[in-house]
GROMACS .gro file of C-alpha atoms in nm:
model
  471
    1MET     CA    1   8.378   8.575   5.726
    2SER     CA    2   8.648   8.301   5.774
    3ASP     CA    3   8.706   8.144   6.103
    4GLN     CA    4   9.051   8.298   6.122
    5THR     CA    5   8.914   8.650   6.046
    6ALA     CA    6   8.660   8.609   6.311
    7GLN     CA    7   8.913   8.488   6.564
    8ASN     CA    8   9.138   8.803   6.494
    9ALA     CA    9   8.823   9.039   6.519
   10SER     CA   10   8.731   8.891   6.870
   11ALA     CA   11   9.100   8.901   6.983
   12ARG     CA   12   9.145   9.276   6.929
   13PRO     CA   13   8.875   9.377   7.187
   14ARG     CA   14   9.052   9.149   7.440
   15ILE     CA   15   9.409   9.287   7.362
   16ALA     CA   16   9.262   9.639   7.401
   17GLU     CA   17   9.080   9.549   7.731
   18SER     CA   18   9.396   9.385   7.862
   19SER     CA   19   9.602   9.699   7.771
   20TRP     CA   20   9.371   9.913   7.973
   21ARG     CA   21   9.377   9.664   8.259
   22THR     CA   22   9.763   9.665   8.242
   23GLU     CA   23   9.773  10.044   8.246
   24LEU     CA   24   9.538  10.080   8.537
   25ARG     CA   25   9.752   9.831   8.730
   26ALA     CA   26  10.065  10.022   8.635
   27MET     CA   27   9.918  10.352   8.730
   28PHE     CA   28   9.798  10.237   9.064
   29VAL     CA   29  10.123  10.081   9.166
   30LEU     CA   30  10.297  10.398   9.057
   31ALA     CA   31  10.061  10.628   9.213
   32TRP     CA   32   9.967  10.511   9.568
   33PRO     CA   33  10.303  10.573   9.718
   34LEU     CA   34  10.307  10.919   9.566
   35VAL     CA   35   9.970  11.001   9.713
   36ILE     CA   36  10.073  10.884  10.073
   37ALA     CA   37  10.417  11.064  10.020
   38GLN     CA   38  10.205  11.381   9.930
   39LEU     CA   39  10.002  11.331  10.264
   40ALA     CA   40  10.327  11.274  10.461
   41GLN     CA   41  10.475  11.594  10.309
   42THR     CA   42  10.162  11.782  10.440
   43ALA     CA   43  10.237  11.619  10.784
   44LEU     CA   44  10.574  11.786  10.784
   45THR     CA   45  10.421  12.139  10.789
   46THR     CA   46  10.147  12.019  11.022
   47THR     CA   47  10.407  11.903  11.276
   48ASP     CA   48  10.568  12.243  11.265
   49VAL     CA   49  10.231  12.422  11.313
   50ILE     CA   50  10.136  12.205  11.604
   51MET     CA   51  10.474  12.251  11.789
   52MET     CA   52  10.486  12.621  11.711
   53GLY     CA   53  10.146  12.637  11.885
   54TRP     CA   54  10.306  12.491  12.196
   55LEU     CA   55  10.526  12.777  12.223
   56GLY     CA   56  10.232  13.017  12.236
   57PRO     CA   57  10.011  13.213  12.011
   58GLU     CA   58  10.275  13.477  11.929
   59ALA     CA   59  10.518  13.223  11.802
   60LEU     CA   60  10.252  13.040  11.622
   61ALA     CA   61  10.146  13.360  11.445
   62ALA     CA   62  10.505  13.459  11.359
   63GLY     CA   63  10.584  13.102  11.238
   64THR     CA   64  10.266  13.110  11.022
   65LEU     CA   65  10.366  13.446  10.868
   66ALA     CA   66  10.707  13.318  10.792
   67THR     CA   67  10.593  13.010  10.628
   68SER     CA   68  10.324  13.190  10.431
   69PHE     CA   69  10.605  13.402  10.286
   70LEU     CA   70  10.833  13.110  10.218
   71MET     CA   71  10.597  12.850  10.070
   72PRO     CA   72  10.489  13.029   9.747
   73GLN     CA   73  10.858  13.077   9.645
   74LEU     CA   74  10.916  12.707   9.742
   75LEU     CA   75  10.637  12.589   9.528
   76LEU     CA   76  10.753  12.808   9.238
   77GLY     CA   77  11.106  12.634   9.268
   78ILE     CA   78  10.941  12.290   9.304
   79GLY     CA   79  10.739  12.365   8.987
   80ILE     CA   80  11.054  12.472   8.783
   81VAL     CA   81  11.266  12.163   8.874
   82GLY     CA   82  10.949  11.937   8.847
   83ALA     CA   83  11.025  11.951   8.475
   84VAL     CA   84  11.287  11.674   8.535
   85ALA     CA   85  11.016  11.418   8.588
   86PRO     CA   86  10.852  11.432   8.232
   87LEU     CA   87  11.180  11.486   8.055
   88THR     CA   88  11.328  11.189   8.227
   89ALA     CA   89  11.026  10.977   8.156
   90GLN     CA   90  11.050  11.066   7.774
   91ALA     CA   91  11.406  10.983   7.781
   92ARG     CA   92  11.330  10.646   7.952
   93GLY     CA   93  11.075  10.563   7.690
   94ALA     CA   94  11.339  10.634   7.418
   95ARG     CA   95  11.586  10.406   7.609
   96ASP     CA   96  11.832  10.699   7.605
   97ILE     CA   97  12.040  10.635   7.928
   98LYS     CA   98  12.284  10.920   7.840
   99ALA     CA   99  11.997  11.169   7.822
  100VAL     CA  100  11.865  11.049   8.146
  101ARG     CA  101  12.197  11.111   8.320
  102ARG     CA  102  12.232  11.469   8.163
  103ILE     CA  103  11.867  11.565   8.251
  104VAL     CA  104  11.903  11.468   8.612
  105ARG     CA  105  12.247  11.632   8.636
  106GLN     CA  106  12.122  11.953   8.486
  107GLY     CA  107  11.821  11.920   8.716
  108PHE     CA  108  12.056  11.976   9.001
  109TRP     CA  109  12.202  12.269   8.820
  110VAL     CA  110  11.861  12.421   8.783
  111ALA     CA  111  11.775  12.352   9.155
  112ILE     CA  112  12.093  12.531   9.266
  113VAL     CA  113  12.030  12.838   9.048
  114ALA     CA  114  11.660  12.856   9.137
  115ALA     CA  115  11.744  12.838   9.507
  116ALA     CA  116  12.028  13.100   9.457
  117VAL     CA  117  11.775  13.346   9.306
  118LEU     CA  118  11.487  13.267   9.552
  119VAL     CA  119  11.675  13.267   9.878
  120PRO     CA  120  11.793  13.633   9.873
  121ILE     CA  121  11.430  13.740   9.797
  122ILE     CA  122  11.307  13.525  10.095
  123LEU     CA  123  11.564  13.686  10.323
  124GLN     CA  124  11.416  14.020  10.263
  125ILE     CA  125  11.098  13.918  10.463
  126ARG     CA  126  11.157  14.214  10.713
  127THR     CA  127  11.146  14.466  10.437
  128VAL     CA  128  10.849  14.322  10.257
  129PHE     CA  129  10.642  14.283  10.590
  130GLY     CA  130  10.722  14.650  10.665
  131TRP     CA  131  10.589  14.754  10.334
  132LEU     CA  132  10.270  14.550  10.404
  133GLY     CA  133  10.232  14.700  10.753
  134GLN     CA  134  10.262  14.383  10.947
  135ASP     CA  135  10.310  14.392  11.322
  136PRO     CA  136  10.680  14.482  11.404
  137ILE     CA  137  10.718  14.223  11.683
  138LEU     CA  138  10.572  13.933  11.468
  139THR     CA  139  10.776  14.047  11.178
  140GLU     CA  140  11.092  14.023  11.372
  141ARG     CA  141  11.013  13.681  11.513
  142ALA     CA  142  10.920  13.555  11.160
  143ASN     CA  143  11.242  13.700  11.043
  144GLU     CA  144  11.433  13.477  11.314
  145TYR     CA  145  11.279  13.177  11.135
  146ILE     CA  146  11.337  13.293  10.776
  147GLN     CA  147  11.701  13.376  10.817
  148ILE     CA  148  11.775  13.009  10.890
  149GLY     CA  149  11.475  12.834  10.727
  150ALA     CA  150  11.528  12.993  10.380
  151TRP     CA  151  11.837  12.784  10.325
  152MET     CA  152  11.617  12.474  10.311
  153MET     CA  153  11.555  12.570   9.959
  154PHE     CA  154  11.876  12.424   9.837
  155PRO     CA  155  11.825  12.065   9.969
  156ALA     CA  156  11.439  12.079   9.921
  157LEU     CA  157  11.478  12.144   9.548
  158ALA     CA  158  11.742  11.881   9.516
  159VAL     CA  159  11.513  11.629   9.672
  160ILE     CA  160  11.250  11.709   9.401
  161VAL     CA  161  11.506  11.632   9.131
  162VAL     CA  162  11.592  11.295   9.280
  163ARG     CA  163  11.209  11.221   9.342
  164SER     CA  164  11.141  11.310   8.973
  165PHE     CA  165  11.420  11.075   8.873
  166LEU     CA  166  11.291  10.790   9.078
  167SER     CA  167  10.922  10.840   8.975
  168ALA     CA  168  11.015  10.841   8.611
  169PHE     CA  169  11.141  10.481   8.658
  170ASP     CA  170  10.819  10.376   8.870
  171THR     CA  171  11.022  10.358   9.178
  172THR     CA  172  10.804  10.540   9.432
  173ARG     CA  173  10.813  10.320   9.755
  174ILE     CA  174  11.139  10.470   9.858
  175ILE     CA  175  10.991  10.817   9.813
  176LEU     CA  176  10.712  10.729  10.052
  177LEU     CA  177  10.951  10.574  10.306
  178VAL     CA  178  11.198  10.868  10.293
  179THR     CA  179  10.916  11.115  10.315
  180VAL     CA  180  10.762  10.938  10.630
  181GLY     CA  181  11.114  10.921  10.782
  182GLY     CA  182  11.142  11.286  10.717
  183VAL     CA  183  10.833  11.343  10.920
  184LEU     CA  184  10.984  11.162  11.229
  185VAL     CA  185  11.320  11.339  11.185
  186ASN     CA  186  11.145  11.672  11.165
  187ALA     CA  187  10.939  11.599  11.470
  188ALA     CA  188  11.224  11.479  11.684
  189ALA     CA  189  11.456  11.778  11.586
  190ASN     CA  190  11.179  12.022  11.636
  191TYR     CA  191  11.126  11.882  11.990
  192LEU     CA  192  11.492  11.888  12.079
  193LEU     CA  193  11.566  12.234  11.931
  194MET     CA  194  11.248  12.422  11.987
  195PHE     CA  195  11.224  12.326  12.364
  196GLY     CA  196  11.577  12.267  12.464
  197VAL     CA  197  11.533  11.894  12.559
  198LEU     CA  198  11.829  11.648  12.658
  199GLY     CA  199  12.077  11.929  12.686
  200PHE     CA  200  11.993  12.099  12.355
  201PRO     CA  201  11.962  12.488  12.363
  202ARG     CA  202  11.606  12.610  12.363
  203LEU     CA  203  11.599  12.798  12.014
  204GLU     CA  204  11.210  12.818  11.974
  205LEU     CA  205  11.139  12.942  11.606
  206ARG     CA  206  11.504  12.937  11.511
  207GLY     CA  207  11.510  12.564  11.627
  208ALA     CA  208  11.206  12.485  11.402
  209ALA     CA  209  11.379  12.653  11.115
  210ILE     CA  210  11.714  12.440  11.186
  211ALA     CA  211  11.497  12.125  11.203
  212THR     CA  212  11.337  12.206  10.863
  213VAL     CA  213  11.685  12.253  10.701
  214LEU     CA  214  11.826  11.932  10.865
  215THR     CA  215  11.520  11.730  10.778
  216ASN     CA  216  11.562  11.823  10.396
  217ILE     CA  217  11.931  11.752  10.422
  218VAL     CA  218  11.868  11.402  10.564
  219MET     CA  219  11.595  11.332  10.298
  220LEU     CA  220  11.827  11.419  10.015
  221ALA     CA  221  12.109  11.221  10.164
  222ALA     CA  222  11.884  10.912  10.195
  223LEU     CA  223  11.747  10.940   9.836
  224LEU     CA  224  12.096  10.991   9.694
  225ALA     CA  225  12.230  10.697   9.890
  226PHE     CA  226  11.965  10.487   9.743
  227VAL     CA  227  12.024  10.613   9.380
  228LEU     CA  228  12.404  10.578   9.398
  229THR     CA  229  12.395  10.225   9.547
  230HIS     CA  230  12.093  10.049   9.398
  231ARG     CA  231  12.192   9.823   9.103
  232ARG     CA  232  11.920   9.958   8.898
  233PHE     CA  233  12.017  10.329   8.934
  234ARG     CA  234  12.382  10.340   8.992
  235ARG     CA  235  12.438  10.267   8.618
  236PHE     CA  236  12.322  10.610   8.540
  237HIS     CA  237  12.616  10.774   8.720
  238ILE     CA  238  12.407  11.097   8.784
  239LEU     CA  239  12.675  11.261   8.969
  240ILE     CA  240  12.968  11.178   8.729
  241ARG     CA  241  13.119  11.501   8.581
  242PHE     CA  242  12.880  11.692   8.775
  243TRP     CA  243  13.022  12.026   8.691
  244LYS     CA  244  13.027  11.963   8.328
  245PRO     CA  245  12.769  12.205   8.174
  246ASP     CA  246  12.496  12.095   7.931
  247TRP     CA  247  12.340  12.420   7.840
  248PRO     CA  248  12.075  12.275   7.590
  249ARG     CA  249  11.947  12.043   7.873
  250PHE     CA  250  11.960  12.323   8.138
  251MET     CA  251  11.765  12.555   7.921
  252GLY     CA  252  11.524  12.283   7.824
  253ILE     CA  253  11.442  12.220   8.193
  254VAL     CA  254  11.411  12.596   8.262
  255ARG     CA  255  11.177  12.652   7.955
  256MET     CA  256  10.949  12.357   8.055
  257GLY     CA  257  10.974  12.428   8.433
  258VAL     CA  258  10.903  12.793   8.452
  259PRO     CA  259  10.559  12.763   8.321
  260ILE     CA  260  10.492  12.477   8.568
  261GLY     CA  261  10.616  12.696   8.850
  262LEU     CA  262  10.399  12.984   8.745
  263THR     CA  263  10.088  12.772   8.699
  264VAL     CA  264  10.138  12.650   9.073
  265LEU     CA  265  10.200  13.009   9.177
  266ALA     CA  266   9.882  13.131   9.006
  267GLU     CA  267   9.673  12.872   9.184
  268VAL     CA  268   9.842  12.937   9.536
  269GLY     CA  269   9.781  13.313   9.460
  270LEU     CA  270   9.407  13.245   9.399
  271PHE     CA  271   9.343  13.069   9.727
  272THR     CA  272   9.532  13.341   9.905
  273ALA     CA  273   9.323  13.614   9.745
  274ALA     CA  274   9.011  13.399   9.838
  275ALA     CA  275   9.128  13.404  10.202
  276LEU     CA  276   9.169  13.785  10.185
  277LEU     CA  277   8.827  13.828  10.037
  278MET     CA  278   8.700  13.615  10.321
  279GLY     CA  279   8.869  13.837  10.568
  280ARG     CA  280   8.675  14.132  10.445
  281ILE     CA  281   8.351  13.959  10.544
  282GLY     CA  282   8.411  13.841  10.894
  283THR     CA  283   8.599  13.618  11.133
  284ALA     CA  284   8.352  13.341  11.121
  285GLU     CA  285   8.377  13.325  10.744
  286VAL     CA  286   8.768  13.308  10.760
  287ALA     CA  287   8.745  13.025  11.022
  288ALA     CA  288   8.496  12.828  10.796
  289HIS     CA  289   8.697  12.891  10.500
  290ALA     CA  290   9.008  12.747  10.675
  291VAL     CA  291   8.816  12.431  10.769
  292ALA     CA  292   8.671  12.362  10.435
  293LEU     CA  293   9.005  12.448  10.253
  294GLN     CA  294   9.179  12.196  10.486
  295CYS     CA  295   8.940  11.924  10.383
  296ALA     CA  296   8.968  12.001  10.015
  297SER     CA  297   9.355  12.008  10.041
  298MET     CA  298   9.380  11.668  10.204
  299ALA     CA  299   9.155  11.512   9.931
  300PHE     CA  300   9.348  11.700   9.659
  301MET     CA  301   9.650  11.492   9.748
  302VAL     CA  302   9.507  11.187   9.578
  303PRO     CA  303   9.459  11.344   9.231
  304LEU     CA  304   9.793  11.534   9.277
  305GLY     CA  305   9.970  11.195   9.317
  306LEU     CA  306   9.772  11.050   9.031
  307GLY     CA  307   9.868  11.365   8.820
  308THR     CA  308  10.240  11.304   8.895
  309ALA     CA  309  10.195  10.934   8.789
  310ALA     CA  310  10.019  11.040   8.465
  311THR     CA  311  10.320  11.274   8.380
  312VAL     CA  312  10.553  10.972   8.405
  313ARG     CA  313  10.321  10.732   8.225
  314VAL     CA  314  10.244  10.965   7.945
  315GLY     CA  315  10.602  11.077   7.932
  316VAL     CA  316  10.740  10.732   7.883
  317ALA     CA  317  10.472  10.640   7.612
  318HIS     CA  318  10.559  10.978   7.436
  319GLY     CA  319  10.930  10.901   7.449
  320ARG     CA  320  10.875  10.545   7.298
  321GLY     CA  321  10.636  10.697   7.023
  322ASP     CA  322  10.329  10.504   7.170
  323ARG     CA  323  10.041  10.719   7.075
  324ALA     CA  324   9.782  10.467   7.196
  325GLY     CA  325   9.972  10.447   7.524
  326ILE     CA  326   9.960  10.805   7.578
  327GLY     CA  327   9.579  10.805   7.562
  328ARG     CA  328   9.557  10.515   7.799
  329ALA     CA  329   9.794  10.665   8.049
  330GLY     CA  330   9.623  11.005   8.045
  331TRP     CA  331   9.252  10.887   8.045
  332THR     CA  332   9.324  10.611   8.301
  333ALA     CA  333   9.472  10.873   8.554
  334PHE     CA  334   9.178  11.110   8.462
  335ALA     CA  335   8.921  10.844   8.539
  336LEU     CA  336   9.092  10.744   8.861
  337GLY     CA  337   9.135  11.110   8.980
  338THR     CA  338   8.777  11.224   8.901
  339GLY     CA  339   8.640  10.897   9.033
  340PHE     CA  340   8.804  10.949   9.364
  341MET     CA  341   8.694  11.316   9.373
  342ALA     CA  342   8.335  11.200   9.299
  343LEU     CA  343   8.359  10.992   9.615
  344THR     CA  344   8.486  11.276   9.828
  345CYS     CA  345   8.219  11.506   9.671
  346LEU     CA  346   7.947  11.265   9.794
  347ALA     CA  347   8.117  11.247  10.129
  348PHE     CA  348   8.138  11.639  10.158
  349VAL     CA  349   7.782  11.694  10.037
  350THR     CA  350   7.623  11.425  10.271
  351LEU     CA  351   7.854  11.437  10.580
  352ALA     CA  352   7.948  11.799  10.587
  353PRO     CA  353   7.793  11.898  10.926
  354LEU     CA  354   7.972  11.598  11.071
  355ILE     CA  355   8.300  11.656  10.916
  356VAL     CA  356   8.329  12.024  11.040
  357THR     CA  357   8.293  11.922  11.402
  358LEU     CA  358   8.638  11.757  11.376
  359PHE     CA  359   8.781  12.109  11.350
  360LEU     CA  360   8.546  12.326  11.570
  361ASP     CA  361   8.389  12.217  11.892
  362PRO     CA  362   8.000  12.227  11.845
  363ALA     CA  363   7.961  12.245  12.227
  364ARG     CA  364   8.090  12.609  12.217
  365PRO     CA  365   7.813  12.854  12.123
  366GLU     CA  366   8.067  13.101  11.961
  367ASN     CA  367   8.151  12.821  11.709
  368ALA     CA  368   7.783  12.798  11.593
  369ARG     CA  369   7.794  13.044  11.284
  370ALA     CA  370   8.147  12.918  11.173
  371LEU     CA  371   8.022  12.555  11.196
  372ALA     CA  372   7.712  12.644  10.983
  373LEU     CA  373   7.922  12.827  10.731
  374ALA     CA  374   8.187  12.566  10.706
  375ALA     CA  375   7.920  12.282  10.648
  376SER     CA  376   7.787  12.502  10.359
  377PHE     CA  377   8.124  12.574  10.209
  378LEU     CA  378   8.214  12.210  10.223
  379GLY     CA  379   7.905  12.124  10.024
  380ILE     CA  380   8.012  12.356   9.753
  381ALA     CA  381   8.372  12.214   9.793
  382GLY     CA  382   8.227  11.871   9.705
  383ILE     CA  383   8.153  11.998   9.346
  384PHE     CA  384   8.469  12.183   9.347
  385GLN     CA  385   8.657  11.862   9.421
  386ILE     CA  386   8.548  11.705   9.091
  387VAL     CA  387   8.681  11.986   8.867
  388ASP     CA  388   8.990  12.050   9.078
  389GLY     CA  389   9.079  11.679   9.030
  390ALA     CA  390   9.012  11.688   8.661
  391GLN     CA  391   9.215  12.002   8.603
  392VAL     CA  392   9.522  11.883   8.794
  393VAL     CA  393   9.545  11.550   8.631
  394ALA     CA  394   9.486  11.690   8.289
  395ALA     CA  395   9.764  11.955   8.344
  396HIS     CA  396  10.004  11.681   8.450
  397ALA     CA  397   9.915  11.457   8.161
  398LEU     CA  398   9.994  11.750   7.929
  399ARG     CA  399  10.337  11.789   8.109
  400GLY     CA  400  10.419  11.426   7.995
  401LEU     CA  401  10.391  11.573   7.636
  402SER     CA  402  10.614  11.867   7.732
  403ASP     CA  403  10.315  12.104   7.703
  404THR     CA  404  10.336  12.368   7.968
  405LYS     CA  405  10.317  12.718   7.827
  406ILE     CA  406   9.946  12.709   7.707
  407PRO     CA  407   9.835  12.519   8.017
  408MET     CA  408   9.997  12.797   8.223
  409LEU     CA  409   9.794  13.062   8.031
  410ILE     CA  410   9.477  12.852   8.067
  411ALA     CA  411   9.547  12.824   8.450
  412ILE     CA  412   9.608  13.203   8.471
  413VAL     CA  413   9.285  13.279   8.280
  414GLY     CA  414   9.072  13.026   8.469
  415TYR     CA  415   9.207  13.134   8.818
  416TRP     CA  416   9.246  13.502   8.769
  417LEU     CA  417   9.007  13.615   8.487
  418VAL     CA  418   8.721  13.379   8.572
  419GLY     CA  419   8.752  13.246   8.935
  420LEU     CA  420   8.852  13.559   9.126
  421PRO     CA  421   8.614  13.789   8.947
  422VAL     CA  422   8.322  13.553   8.989
  423SER     CA  423   8.419  13.504   9.364
  424TRP     CA  424   8.402  13.901   9.400
  425PHE     CA  425   8.096  13.949   9.204
  426LEU     CA  426   7.899  13.673   9.376
  427GLY     CA  427   8.035  13.728   9.710
  428PHE     CA  428   7.999  14.113   9.722
  429GLN     CA  429   7.779  14.245   9.446
  430LEU     CA  430   7.509  13.980   9.481
  431GLY     CA  431   7.566  13.952   9.863
  432TRP     CA  432   7.623  13.563   9.862
  433GLY     CA  433   7.917  13.620  10.107
  434GLY     CA  434   8.153  13.331  10.154
  435THR     CA  435   7.928  13.088   9.952
  436GLY     CA  436   7.973  13.326   9.646
  437ILE     CA  437   8.360  13.318   9.698
  438TRP     CA  438   8.372  12.932   9.704
  439THR     CA  439   8.131  12.911   9.397
  440GLY     CA  440   8.378  13.151   9.224
  441LEU     CA  441   8.667  12.923   9.302
  442ALA     CA  442   8.470  12.625   9.162
  443ALA     CA  443   8.384  12.827   8.844
  444GLY     CA  444   8.769  12.895   8.782
  445LEU     CA  445   8.863  12.548   8.830
  446ALA     CA  446   8.588  12.417   8.616
  447PHE     CA  447   8.701  12.641   8.333
  448ALA     CA  448   9.066  12.510   8.372
  449ALA     CA  449   8.947  12.157   8.397
  450VAL     CA  450   8.730  12.188   8.063
  451ALA     CA  451   8.997  12.362   7.879
  452LEU     CA  452   9.297  12.125   7.988
  453SER     CA  453   9.088  11.820   7.934
  454THR     CA  454   8.977  11.927   7.591
  455ARG     CA  455   9.358  12.009   7.496
  456PHE     CA  456   9.456  11.668   7.605
  457ALA     CA  457   9.185  11.503   7.401
  458LEU     CA  458   9.288  11.718   7.099
  459ARG     CA  459   9.656  11.649   7.147
  460GLU     CA  460   9.709  11.502   6.799
  461ARG     CA  461   9.516  11.758   6.612
  462LEU     CA  462   9.717  12.036   6.802
  463GLY     CA  463  10.038  11.878   6.723
  464LEU     CA  464  10.146  11.809   7.078
  465MET     CA  465  10.271  11.470   7.014
  466ALA     CA  466  10.562  11.565   6.779
  467PRO     CA  467  10.893  11.398   6.895
  468GLY     CA  468  11.134  11.630   7.070
  469ARG     CA  469  10.848  11.908   7.103
  470SER     CA  470  10.926  12.131   7.422
  471GLY     CA  471  10.710  12.379   7.597
   0.00000   0.00000   0.00000
């Protein structure tokens, strides 16, 4: 072998190593603000729950009922408009500025249409809760919140469009800052309007609803102000000729976004069904389930943020036709997501008895059974963490390739034809109780994780990397 050939051969591994290192750095810089922003978004609802609790147990129960009715439909809408992120990332990779402008503009159109469809459904809470036999007094108070709070759908979905645009261009710190600002605005508005402080009327749950709507309007205004004035983004003119239709782009977002929304809805429905199954066993099981689920949900924000970053990085590589870049982006996010979840698995398995005491007072004898159950559920949740992180990152990486329909079917099969039946069988037929239900959840997520990861690994063989492919 000549000296030149040897030098070339030794250079190739260094170049590959450098590329992976560059991808790792880019993924981390993009993802960490998104992770913290997801946690801050959770703090928005946590603030509402805390302040509703200050009003008393009836207000808290009514507010919880209202938000439990609102959130699945909000998440459906968020999933639909979330298609703006991968499509914009692909257009960025292809250096198509005109396509970026049209995608974002039609994203606002989709947000408006989705909200216009969902809001009238949400406003029917009194009728729906009547069919479900909910307490009439709580239903009426929940209706007070919903009649105002439902209108947050319009600004909230528009916020997702702008966030998707910014994420596609690796500009995520402003998303973090605006979300944290939103938490502060929401807390202040809640305090003033719910409790009638500083001369404001005491509106209680209606005040909380007004605060939620105002917070989303403020967040949208802040993000739009940034996009329209920042020299990097104002050149896109995303609001120019806003009312000019672009039906192919509109339908492209809908075709890609509806499966994403239904995937999210399927997962939310699975955990709702699990809570209902717990309710058939006993109060202690429900309390323990709530503790374990809260811990798992907080940890889930990390792979969720990494998943969003994977969508962008894979989408950009796909747009520029970089096959190797697609693999690096997807597998880097996968390694980071599952690696973090492996650490939380270790923490949950080894520290579960200590962690659950943050939620339930061990000094109170009536909490003893719930504490023991919560610790056992959290141990299972540790294993659950790894497959949950794997499936969410894999699903988001596939979205970067515009692949959403088959992942939706995989999720539905995993959640509803594997997870829920296994939960029911182990929990009730074999008598495992809540432990069986959590084992079933882990089984469903494991199915989805293996199937989605395999699909990403076989992306070339399955024809997922064809330019212009959608759905």
